[in-house]
mmCIF file of C-alpha atoms and ligand atoms in Angstrom:
data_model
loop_
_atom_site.group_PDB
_atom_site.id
_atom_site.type_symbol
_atom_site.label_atom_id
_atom_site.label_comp_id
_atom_site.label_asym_id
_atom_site.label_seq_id
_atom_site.Cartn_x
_atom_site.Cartn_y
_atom_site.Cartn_z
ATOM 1 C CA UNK N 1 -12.966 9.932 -35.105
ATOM 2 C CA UNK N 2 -11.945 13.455 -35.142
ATOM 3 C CA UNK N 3 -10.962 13.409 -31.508
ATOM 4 C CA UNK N 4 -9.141 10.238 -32.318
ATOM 5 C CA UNK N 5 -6.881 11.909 -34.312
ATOM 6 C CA UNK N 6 -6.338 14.917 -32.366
ATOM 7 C CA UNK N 7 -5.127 12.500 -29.704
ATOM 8 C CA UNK N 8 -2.412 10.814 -32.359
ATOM 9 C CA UNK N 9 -1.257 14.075 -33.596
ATOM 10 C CA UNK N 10 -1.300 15.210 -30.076
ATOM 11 C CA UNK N 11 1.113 11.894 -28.904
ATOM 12 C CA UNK N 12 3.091 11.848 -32.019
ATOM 13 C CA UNK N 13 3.927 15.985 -31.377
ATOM 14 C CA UNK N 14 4.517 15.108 -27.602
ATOM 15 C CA UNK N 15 6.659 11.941 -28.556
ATOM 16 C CA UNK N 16 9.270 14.154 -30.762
ATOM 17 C CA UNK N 17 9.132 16.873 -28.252
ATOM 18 C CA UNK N 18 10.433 14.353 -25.688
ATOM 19 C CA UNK N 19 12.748 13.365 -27.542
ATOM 20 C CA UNK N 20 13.940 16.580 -28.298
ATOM 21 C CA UNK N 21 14.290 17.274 -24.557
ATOM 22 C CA UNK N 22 15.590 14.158 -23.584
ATOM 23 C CA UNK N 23 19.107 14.797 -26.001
ATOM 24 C CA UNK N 24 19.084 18.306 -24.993
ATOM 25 C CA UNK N 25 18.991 17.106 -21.668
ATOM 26 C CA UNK N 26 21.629 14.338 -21.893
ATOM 27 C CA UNK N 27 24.456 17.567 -22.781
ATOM 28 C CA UNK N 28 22.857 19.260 -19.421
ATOM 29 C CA UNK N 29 24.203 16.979 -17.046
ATOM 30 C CA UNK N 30 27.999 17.628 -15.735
ATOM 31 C CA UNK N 31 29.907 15.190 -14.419
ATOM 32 C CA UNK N 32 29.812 16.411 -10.461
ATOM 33 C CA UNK N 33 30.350 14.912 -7.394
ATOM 34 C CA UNK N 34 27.712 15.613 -4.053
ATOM 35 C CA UNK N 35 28.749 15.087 -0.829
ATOM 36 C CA UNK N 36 25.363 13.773 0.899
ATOM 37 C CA UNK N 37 26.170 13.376 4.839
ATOM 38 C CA UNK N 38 23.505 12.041 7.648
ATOM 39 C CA UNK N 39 23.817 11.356 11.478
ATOM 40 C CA UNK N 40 23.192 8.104 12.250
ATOM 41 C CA UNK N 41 24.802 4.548 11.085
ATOM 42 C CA UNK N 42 24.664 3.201 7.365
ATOM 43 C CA UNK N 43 22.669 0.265 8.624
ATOM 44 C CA UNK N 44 19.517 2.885 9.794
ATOM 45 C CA UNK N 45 16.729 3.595 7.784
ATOM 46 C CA UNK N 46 18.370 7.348 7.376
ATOM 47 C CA UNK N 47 21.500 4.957 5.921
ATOM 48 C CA UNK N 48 19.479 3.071 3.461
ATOM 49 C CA UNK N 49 17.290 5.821 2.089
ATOM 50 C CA UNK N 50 20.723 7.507 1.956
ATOM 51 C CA UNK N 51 22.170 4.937 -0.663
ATOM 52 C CA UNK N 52 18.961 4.313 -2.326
ATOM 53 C CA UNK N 53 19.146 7.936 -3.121
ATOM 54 C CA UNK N 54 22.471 7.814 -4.528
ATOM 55 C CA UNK N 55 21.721 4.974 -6.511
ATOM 56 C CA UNK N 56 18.823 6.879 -8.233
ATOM 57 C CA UNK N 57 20.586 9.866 -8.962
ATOM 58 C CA UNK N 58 23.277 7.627 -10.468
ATOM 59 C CA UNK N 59 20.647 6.126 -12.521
ATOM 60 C CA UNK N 60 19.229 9.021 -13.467
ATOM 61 C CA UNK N 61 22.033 10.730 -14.697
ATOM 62 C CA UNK N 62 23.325 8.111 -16.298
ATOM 63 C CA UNK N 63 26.220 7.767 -13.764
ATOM 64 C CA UNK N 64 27.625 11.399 -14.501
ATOM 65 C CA UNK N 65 26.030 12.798 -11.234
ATOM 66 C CA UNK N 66 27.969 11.043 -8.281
ATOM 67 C CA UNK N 67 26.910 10.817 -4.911
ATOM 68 C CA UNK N 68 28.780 9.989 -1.815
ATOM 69 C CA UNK N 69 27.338 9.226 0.873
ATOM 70 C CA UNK N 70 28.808 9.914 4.792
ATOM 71 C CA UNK N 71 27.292 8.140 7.614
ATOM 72 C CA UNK N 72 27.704 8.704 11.246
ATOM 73 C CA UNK N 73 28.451 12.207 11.337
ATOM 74 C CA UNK N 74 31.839 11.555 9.783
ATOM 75 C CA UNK N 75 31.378 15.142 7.901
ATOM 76 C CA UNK N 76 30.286 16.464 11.329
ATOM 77 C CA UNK N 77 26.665 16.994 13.202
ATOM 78 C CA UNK N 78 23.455 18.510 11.700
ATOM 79 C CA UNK N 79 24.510 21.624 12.865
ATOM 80 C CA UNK N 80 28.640 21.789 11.556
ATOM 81 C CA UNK N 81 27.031 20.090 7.846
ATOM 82 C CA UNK N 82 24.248 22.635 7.870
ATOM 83 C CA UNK N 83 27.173 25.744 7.977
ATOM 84 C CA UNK N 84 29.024 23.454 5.690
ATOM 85 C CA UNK N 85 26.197 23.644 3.288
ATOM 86 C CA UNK N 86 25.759 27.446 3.672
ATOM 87 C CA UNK N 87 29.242 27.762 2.757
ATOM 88 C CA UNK N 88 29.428 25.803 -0.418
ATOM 89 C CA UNK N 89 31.896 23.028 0.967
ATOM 90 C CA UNK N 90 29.134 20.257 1.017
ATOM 91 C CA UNK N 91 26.526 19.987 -0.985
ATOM 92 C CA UNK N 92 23.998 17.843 0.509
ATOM 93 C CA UNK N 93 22.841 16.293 3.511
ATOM 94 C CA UNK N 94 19.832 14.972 5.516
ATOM 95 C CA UNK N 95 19.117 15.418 9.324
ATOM 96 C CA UNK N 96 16.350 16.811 11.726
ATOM 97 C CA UNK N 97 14.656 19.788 10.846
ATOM 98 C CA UNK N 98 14.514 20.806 14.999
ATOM 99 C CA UNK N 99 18.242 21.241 14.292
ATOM 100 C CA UNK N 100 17.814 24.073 11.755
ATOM 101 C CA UNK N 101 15.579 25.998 14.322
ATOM 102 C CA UNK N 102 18.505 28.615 14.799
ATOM 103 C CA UNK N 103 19.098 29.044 10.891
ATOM 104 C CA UNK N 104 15.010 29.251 9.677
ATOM 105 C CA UNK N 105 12.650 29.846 12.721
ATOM 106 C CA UNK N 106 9.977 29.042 10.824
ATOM 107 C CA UNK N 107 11.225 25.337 11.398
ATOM 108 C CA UNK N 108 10.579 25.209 14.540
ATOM 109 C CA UNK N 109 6.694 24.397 13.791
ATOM 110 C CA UNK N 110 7.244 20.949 13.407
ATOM 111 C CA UNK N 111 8.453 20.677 17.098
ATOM 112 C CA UNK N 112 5.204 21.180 18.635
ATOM 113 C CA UNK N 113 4.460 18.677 20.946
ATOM 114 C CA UNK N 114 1.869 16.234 19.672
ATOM 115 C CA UNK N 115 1.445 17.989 16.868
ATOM 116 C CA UNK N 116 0.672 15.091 14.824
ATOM 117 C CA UNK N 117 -1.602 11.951 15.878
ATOM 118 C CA UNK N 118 -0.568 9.852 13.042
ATOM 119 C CA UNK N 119 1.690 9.892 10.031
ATOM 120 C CA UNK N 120 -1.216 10.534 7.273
ATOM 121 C CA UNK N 121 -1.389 13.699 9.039
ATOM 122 C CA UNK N 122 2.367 14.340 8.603
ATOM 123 C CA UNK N 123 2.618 13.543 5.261
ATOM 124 C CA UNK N 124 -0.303 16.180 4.258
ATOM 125 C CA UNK N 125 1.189 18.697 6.129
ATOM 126 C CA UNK N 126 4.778 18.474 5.499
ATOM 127 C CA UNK N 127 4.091 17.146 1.122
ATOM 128 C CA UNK N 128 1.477 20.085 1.402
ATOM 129 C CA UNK N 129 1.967 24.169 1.113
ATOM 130 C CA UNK N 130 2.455 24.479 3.917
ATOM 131 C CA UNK N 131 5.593 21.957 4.512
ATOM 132 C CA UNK N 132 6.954 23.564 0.794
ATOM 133 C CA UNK N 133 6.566 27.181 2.375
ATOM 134 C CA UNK N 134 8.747 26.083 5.983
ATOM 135 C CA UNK N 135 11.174 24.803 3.452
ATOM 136 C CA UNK N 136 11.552 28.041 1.347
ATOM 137 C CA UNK N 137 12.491 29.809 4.209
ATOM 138 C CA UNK N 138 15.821 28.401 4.262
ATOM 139 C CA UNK N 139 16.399 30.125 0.556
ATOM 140 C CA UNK N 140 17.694 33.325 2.497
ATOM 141 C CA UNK N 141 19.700 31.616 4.492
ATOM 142 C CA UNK N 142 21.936 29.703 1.917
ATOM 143 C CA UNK N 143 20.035 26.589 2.016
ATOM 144 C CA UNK N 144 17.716 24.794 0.087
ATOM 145 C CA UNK N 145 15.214 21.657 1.069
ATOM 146 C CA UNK N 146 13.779 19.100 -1.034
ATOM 147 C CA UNK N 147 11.686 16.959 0.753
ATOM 148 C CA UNK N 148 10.842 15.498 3.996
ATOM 149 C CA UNK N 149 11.659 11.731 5.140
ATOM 150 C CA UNK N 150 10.486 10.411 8.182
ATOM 151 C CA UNK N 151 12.231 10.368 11.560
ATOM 152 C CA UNK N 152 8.880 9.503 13.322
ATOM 153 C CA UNK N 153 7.515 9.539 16.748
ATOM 154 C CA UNK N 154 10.042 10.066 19.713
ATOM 155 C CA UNK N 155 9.748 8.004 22.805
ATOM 156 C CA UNK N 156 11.940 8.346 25.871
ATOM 157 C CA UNK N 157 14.858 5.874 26.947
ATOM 158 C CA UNK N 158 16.608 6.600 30.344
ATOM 159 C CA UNK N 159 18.543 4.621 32.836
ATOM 160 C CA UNK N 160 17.158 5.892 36.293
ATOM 161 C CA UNK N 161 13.361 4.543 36.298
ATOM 162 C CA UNK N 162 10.320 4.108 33.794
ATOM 163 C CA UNK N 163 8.822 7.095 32.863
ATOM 164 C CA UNK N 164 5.015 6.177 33.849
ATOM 165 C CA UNK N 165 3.631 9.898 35.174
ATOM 166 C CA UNK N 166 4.866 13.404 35.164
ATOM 167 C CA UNK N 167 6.714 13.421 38.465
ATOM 168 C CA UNK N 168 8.711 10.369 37.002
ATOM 169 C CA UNK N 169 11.313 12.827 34.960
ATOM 170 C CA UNK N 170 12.012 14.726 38.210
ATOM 171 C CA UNK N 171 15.895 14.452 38.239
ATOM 172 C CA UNK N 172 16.548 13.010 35.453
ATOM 173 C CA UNK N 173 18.875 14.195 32.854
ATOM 174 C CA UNK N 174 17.847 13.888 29.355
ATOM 175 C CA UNK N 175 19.631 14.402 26.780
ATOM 176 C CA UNK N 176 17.738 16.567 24.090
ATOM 177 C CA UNK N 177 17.718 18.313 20.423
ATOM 178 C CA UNK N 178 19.640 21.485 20.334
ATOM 179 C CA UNK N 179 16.687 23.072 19.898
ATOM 180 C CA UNK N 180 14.620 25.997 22.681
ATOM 181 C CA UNK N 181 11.205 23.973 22.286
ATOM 182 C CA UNK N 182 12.832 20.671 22.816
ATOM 183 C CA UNK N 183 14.722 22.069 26.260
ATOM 184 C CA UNK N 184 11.787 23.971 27.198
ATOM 185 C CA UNK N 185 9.099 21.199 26.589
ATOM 186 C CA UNK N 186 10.973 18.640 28.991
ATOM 187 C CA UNK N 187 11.967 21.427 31.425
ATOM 188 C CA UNK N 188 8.041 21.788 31.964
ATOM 189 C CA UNK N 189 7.945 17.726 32.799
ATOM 190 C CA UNK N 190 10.067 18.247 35.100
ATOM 191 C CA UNK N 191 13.520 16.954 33.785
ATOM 192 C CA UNK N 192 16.644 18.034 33.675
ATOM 193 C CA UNK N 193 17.356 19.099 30.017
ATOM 194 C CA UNK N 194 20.405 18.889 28.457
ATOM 195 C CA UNK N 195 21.113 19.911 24.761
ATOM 196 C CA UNK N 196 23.482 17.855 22.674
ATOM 197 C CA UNK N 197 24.237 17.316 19.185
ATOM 198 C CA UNK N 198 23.494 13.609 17.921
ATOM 199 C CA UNK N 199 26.849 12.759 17.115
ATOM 200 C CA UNK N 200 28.002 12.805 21.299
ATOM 201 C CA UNK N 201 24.489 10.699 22.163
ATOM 202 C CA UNK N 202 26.270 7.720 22.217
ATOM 203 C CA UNK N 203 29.083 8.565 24.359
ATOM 204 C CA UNK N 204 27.128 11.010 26.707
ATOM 205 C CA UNK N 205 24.705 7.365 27.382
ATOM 206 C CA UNK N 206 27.445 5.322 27.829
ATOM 207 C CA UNK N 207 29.650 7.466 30.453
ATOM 208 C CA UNK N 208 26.368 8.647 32.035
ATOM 209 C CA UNK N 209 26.971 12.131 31.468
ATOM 210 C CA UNK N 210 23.477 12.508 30.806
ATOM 211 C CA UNK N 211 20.471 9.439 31.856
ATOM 212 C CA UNK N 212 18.916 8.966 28.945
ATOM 213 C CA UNK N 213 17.430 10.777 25.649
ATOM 214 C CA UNK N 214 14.116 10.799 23.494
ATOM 215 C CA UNK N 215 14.463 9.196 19.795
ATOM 216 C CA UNK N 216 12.166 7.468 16.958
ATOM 217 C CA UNK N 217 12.189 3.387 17.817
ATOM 218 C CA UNK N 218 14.009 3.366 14.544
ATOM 219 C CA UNK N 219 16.637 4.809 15.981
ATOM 220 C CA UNK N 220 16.887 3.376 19.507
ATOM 221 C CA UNK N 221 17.606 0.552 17.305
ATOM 222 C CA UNK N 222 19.513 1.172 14.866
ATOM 223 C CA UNK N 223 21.697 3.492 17.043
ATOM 224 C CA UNK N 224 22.268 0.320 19.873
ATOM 225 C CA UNK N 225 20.530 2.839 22.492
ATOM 226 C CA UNK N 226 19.683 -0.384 24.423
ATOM 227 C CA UNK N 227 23.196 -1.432 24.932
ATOM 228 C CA UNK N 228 23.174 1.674 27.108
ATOM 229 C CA UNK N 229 19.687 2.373 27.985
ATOM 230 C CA UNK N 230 17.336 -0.032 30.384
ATOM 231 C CA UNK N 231 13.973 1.620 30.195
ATOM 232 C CA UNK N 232 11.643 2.812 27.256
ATOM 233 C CA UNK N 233 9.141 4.717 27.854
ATOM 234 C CA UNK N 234 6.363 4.920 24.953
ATOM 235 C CA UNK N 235 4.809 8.641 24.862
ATOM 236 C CA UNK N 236 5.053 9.506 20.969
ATOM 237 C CA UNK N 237 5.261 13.336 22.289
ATOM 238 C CA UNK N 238 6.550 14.420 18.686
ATOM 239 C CA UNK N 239 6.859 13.451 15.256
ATOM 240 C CA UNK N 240 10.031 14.216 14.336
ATOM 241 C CA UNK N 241 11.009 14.847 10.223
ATOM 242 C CA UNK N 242 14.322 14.660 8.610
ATOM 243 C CA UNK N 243 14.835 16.864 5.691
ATOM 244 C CA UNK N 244 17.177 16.421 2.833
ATOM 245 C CA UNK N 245 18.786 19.925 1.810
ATOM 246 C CA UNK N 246 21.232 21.453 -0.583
ATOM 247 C CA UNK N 247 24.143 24.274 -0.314
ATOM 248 C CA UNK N 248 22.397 27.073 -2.524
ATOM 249 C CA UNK N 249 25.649 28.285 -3.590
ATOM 250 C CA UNK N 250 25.954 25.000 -5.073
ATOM 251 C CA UNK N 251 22.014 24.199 -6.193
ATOM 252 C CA UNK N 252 22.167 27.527 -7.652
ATOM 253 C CA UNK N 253 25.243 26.334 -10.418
ATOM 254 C CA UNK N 254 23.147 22.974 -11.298
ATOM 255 C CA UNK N 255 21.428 23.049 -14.952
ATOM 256 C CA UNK N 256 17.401 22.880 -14.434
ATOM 257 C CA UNK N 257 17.876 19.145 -15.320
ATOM 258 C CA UNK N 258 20.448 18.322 -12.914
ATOM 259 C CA UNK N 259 17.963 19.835 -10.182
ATOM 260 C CA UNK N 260 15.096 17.933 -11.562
ATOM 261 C CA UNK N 261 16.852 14.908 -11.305
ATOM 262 C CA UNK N 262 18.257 15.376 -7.208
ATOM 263 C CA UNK N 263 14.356 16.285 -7.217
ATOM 264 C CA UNK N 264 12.612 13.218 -8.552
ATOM 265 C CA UNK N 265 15.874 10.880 -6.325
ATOM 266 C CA UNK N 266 14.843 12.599 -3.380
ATOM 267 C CA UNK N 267 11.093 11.955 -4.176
ATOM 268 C CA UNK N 268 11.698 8.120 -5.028
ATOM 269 C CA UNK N 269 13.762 7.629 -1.684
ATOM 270 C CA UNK N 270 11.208 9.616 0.516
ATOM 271 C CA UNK N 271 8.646 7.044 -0.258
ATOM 272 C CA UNK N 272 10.683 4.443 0.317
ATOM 273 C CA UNK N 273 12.007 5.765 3.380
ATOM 274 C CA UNK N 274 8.721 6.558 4.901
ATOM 275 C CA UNK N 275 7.731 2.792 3.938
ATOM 276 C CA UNK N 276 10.702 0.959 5.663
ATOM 277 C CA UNK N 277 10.613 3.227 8.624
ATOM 278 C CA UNK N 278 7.198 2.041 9.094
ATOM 279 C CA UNK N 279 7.774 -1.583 8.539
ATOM 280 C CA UNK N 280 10.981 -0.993 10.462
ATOM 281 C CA UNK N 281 9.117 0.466 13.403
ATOM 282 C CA UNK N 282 6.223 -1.690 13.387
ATOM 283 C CA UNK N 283 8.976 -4.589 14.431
ATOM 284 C CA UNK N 284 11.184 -2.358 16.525
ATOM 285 C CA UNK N 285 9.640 -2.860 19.718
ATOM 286 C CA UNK N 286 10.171 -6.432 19.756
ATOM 287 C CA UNK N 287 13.347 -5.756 19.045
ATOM 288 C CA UNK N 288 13.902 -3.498 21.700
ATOM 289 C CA UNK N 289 12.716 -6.200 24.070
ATOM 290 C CA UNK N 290 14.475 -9.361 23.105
ATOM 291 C CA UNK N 291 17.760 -6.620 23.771
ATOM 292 C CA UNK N 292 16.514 -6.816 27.381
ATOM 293 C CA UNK N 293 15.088 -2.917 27.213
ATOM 294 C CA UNK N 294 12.380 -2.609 29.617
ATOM 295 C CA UNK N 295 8.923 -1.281 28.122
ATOM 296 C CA UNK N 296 5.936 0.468 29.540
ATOM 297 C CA UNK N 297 3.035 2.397 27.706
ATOM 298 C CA UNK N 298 2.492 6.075 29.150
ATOM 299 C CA UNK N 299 -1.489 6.048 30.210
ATOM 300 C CA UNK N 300 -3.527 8.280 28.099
ATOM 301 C CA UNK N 301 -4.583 9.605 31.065
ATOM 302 C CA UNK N 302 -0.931 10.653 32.075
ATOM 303 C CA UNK N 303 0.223 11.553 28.442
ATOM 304 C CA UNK N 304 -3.192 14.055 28.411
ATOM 305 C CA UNK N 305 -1.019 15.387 31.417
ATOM 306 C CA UNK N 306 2.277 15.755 29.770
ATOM 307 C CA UNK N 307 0.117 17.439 26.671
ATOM 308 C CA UNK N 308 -1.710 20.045 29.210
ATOM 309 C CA UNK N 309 2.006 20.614 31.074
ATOM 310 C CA UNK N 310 3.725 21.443 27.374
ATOM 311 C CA UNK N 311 1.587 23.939 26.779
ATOM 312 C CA UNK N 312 4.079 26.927 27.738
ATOM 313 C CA UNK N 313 6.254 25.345 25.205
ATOM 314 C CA UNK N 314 3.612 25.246 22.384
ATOM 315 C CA UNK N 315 3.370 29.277 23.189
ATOM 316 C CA UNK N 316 7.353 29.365 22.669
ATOM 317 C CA UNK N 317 6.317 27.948 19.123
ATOM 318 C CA UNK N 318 3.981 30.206 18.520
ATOM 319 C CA UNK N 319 5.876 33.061 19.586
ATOM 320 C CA UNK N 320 9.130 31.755 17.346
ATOM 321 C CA UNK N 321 7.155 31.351 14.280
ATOM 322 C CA UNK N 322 4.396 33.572 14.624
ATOM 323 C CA UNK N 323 0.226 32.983 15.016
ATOM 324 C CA UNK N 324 -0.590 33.181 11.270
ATOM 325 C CA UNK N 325 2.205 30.034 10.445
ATOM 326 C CA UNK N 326 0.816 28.176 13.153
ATOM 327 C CA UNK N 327 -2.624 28.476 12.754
ATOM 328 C CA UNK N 328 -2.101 27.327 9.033
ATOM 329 C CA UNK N 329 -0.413 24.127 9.966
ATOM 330 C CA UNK N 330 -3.777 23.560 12.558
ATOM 331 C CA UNK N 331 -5.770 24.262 9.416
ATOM 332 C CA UNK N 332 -3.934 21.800 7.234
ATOM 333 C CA UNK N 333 -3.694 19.260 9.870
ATOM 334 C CA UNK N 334 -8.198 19.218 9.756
ATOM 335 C CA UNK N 335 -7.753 18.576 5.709
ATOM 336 C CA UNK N 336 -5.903 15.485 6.370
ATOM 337 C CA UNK N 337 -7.353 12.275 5.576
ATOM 338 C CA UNK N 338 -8.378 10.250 8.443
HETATM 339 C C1 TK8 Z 1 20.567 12.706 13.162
HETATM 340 C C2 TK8 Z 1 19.636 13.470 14.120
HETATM 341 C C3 TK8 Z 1 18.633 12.532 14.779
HETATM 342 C C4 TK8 Z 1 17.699 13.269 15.728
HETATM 343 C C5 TK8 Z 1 18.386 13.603 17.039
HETATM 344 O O1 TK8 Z 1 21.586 13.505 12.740
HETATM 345 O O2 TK8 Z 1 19.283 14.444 17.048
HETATM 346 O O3 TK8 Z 1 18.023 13.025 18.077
HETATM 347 O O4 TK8 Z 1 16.559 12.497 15.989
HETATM 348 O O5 TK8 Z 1 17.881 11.916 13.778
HETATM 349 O O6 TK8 Z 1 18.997 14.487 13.393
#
């Protein structure tokens, strides 16, 4: 009976407390407009998290927080948004974190080939400590990340032959991340690596200035890779994440509310991103086919190849972001569930 009570005066006190915070919280919000720009097209599963995201912060602020949302590069690539963020003249955006190797180093964990096996594995690590940690090191640099989405596992497209063993990427010039464990993992295989922002993929594809390129099937897809592309090769040699950042000038100026909110969107459209990139890619390969892309599976036995072969560039990870980072992602990566 006692405890009964406790528990009513304990609601009522938390019910006018919310209340309290909820009107203070109302006068907290600014009218303000965000820039959010991504890479690829608005009909991707980077386009629709994109606008789902908008739509909740909209919500959430009761339509005084605005978000506008830039597909295609149209505010320029990862890299040109990432110095626009730093700057203060655009406040969000979401791309790969293997592109913001040259601003935190400490990024450059996640590009470890194989690294991950599955995605319960990547979402421990990267919703973990140790994904939070990665993403404060961008703080000193002017940036400021909120959460993962997924990208997913890369496989290889190219135009000269299916990549079945090792010897198969003699020659051939693949476009890749600019990014030194990206260039230096396929200049082990054997190909010719060539780095290049995502916004000149298309292009580069189509006028064969380079053979082909390495993507989630999410975005072969969405990104009509197979308009330009006749053979996918399935490896999964890295998951790839996107993460969705802020310009700390600007994150810096919001009230705590106005953060919390961004936070909580972000949150919302992370789990529905990594849930229709799932869906999407558990179709995509169908898709890919009826397209007329040509598909083969990579042996295990040649993929344990590829694995042994990247293991220079697993030692450029180490020695980019240091033994005691890396060892604590290896660590995290045995919690995971199975
Ligand atoms: C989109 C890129 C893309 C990435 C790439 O801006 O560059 O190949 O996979 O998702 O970040």
């Amino acid at each position: 009976m006692k405890s009964l009570l406790i528990a009513a005066l304990a609601a009522a006190t938390l019910g006018g407390s919310l209340v309290a915070v909820s009107a203070q919280a109302a006068d907290d919000i600014r009218p303000r407009m965000i820039r959010f720009g991504y890479g690829l097209n608005e009909d991707s599963n980077q386009g629709r998290a994109a606008k789902l995201l908008a739509e909740e912060v909209a919500k959430a602020s009761g339509g005084k927080l605005k978000m506008r949302t830039f597909a295609s590069a149209s505010l320029g690539s990862d890299d040109q948004m990432q110095n626009a963020l730093i700057g203060g003249a655009q406040e969000m955006m979401v791309g790969s974190t293997a592109t913001l190797v040259g601003i935190a180093k400490e990024m450059a964990v996640w590009d470890t080939p194989f690294l991950f096996i599955n995605e319960k594995q990547a979402d421990h690590v990267l919703d973990g400590p140790v994904g939070r940690q990665v993403m404060d090191a961008l703080e000193a640099k002017g940036m400021v990340g909120l959460v993962y989405w997924e990208n997913g596992f890369r496989n290889l497209t190219n135009n000269v032959r299916p990549i079945e063993k090792m010897e198969d990427f003699n020659g051939v010039k693949l476009r890749v991340m600019p990014n030194p464990v990206f260039i230096d993992t396929f200049r082990q295989m054997g190909a010719n690596a060539v780095p290049l922002p995502f916004s000149e993929l298309f292009t580069a594809l189509e006028t064969k200035a380079v053979d082909g390129q390495e993507n989630p099937y999410n975005t072969i897809l969405s990104s009509k890779f197979y308009e330009v592309q006749k053979y996918l090769s399935v490896t999964n040699h890295v998951y790839s994440p996107w993460i969705v950042t802020a310009s700390k000038r600007w994150w810096d100026g919001l009230s705590k509310t106005e953060q919390e909110i961004i936070m909580q969107a972000a949150v919302k459209a992370r789990d529905a991103e990594r849930e229709d990139t799932r869906a999407e890619a558990r179709e995509a390969l169908a898709a890919i086919r009826e397209h007329g892309m040509q598909i083969n599976e990579v042996t295990p036995e040649e993929v344990a190849r590829m694995r042994e072969k990247a293991k220079p560039a697993i030692q450029t990870v180490i020695d980019t972001v240091g033994q005691p980072l890396f060892d604590q992602v290896q660590a995290e990566i045995a919690k995971a569930p199975q």
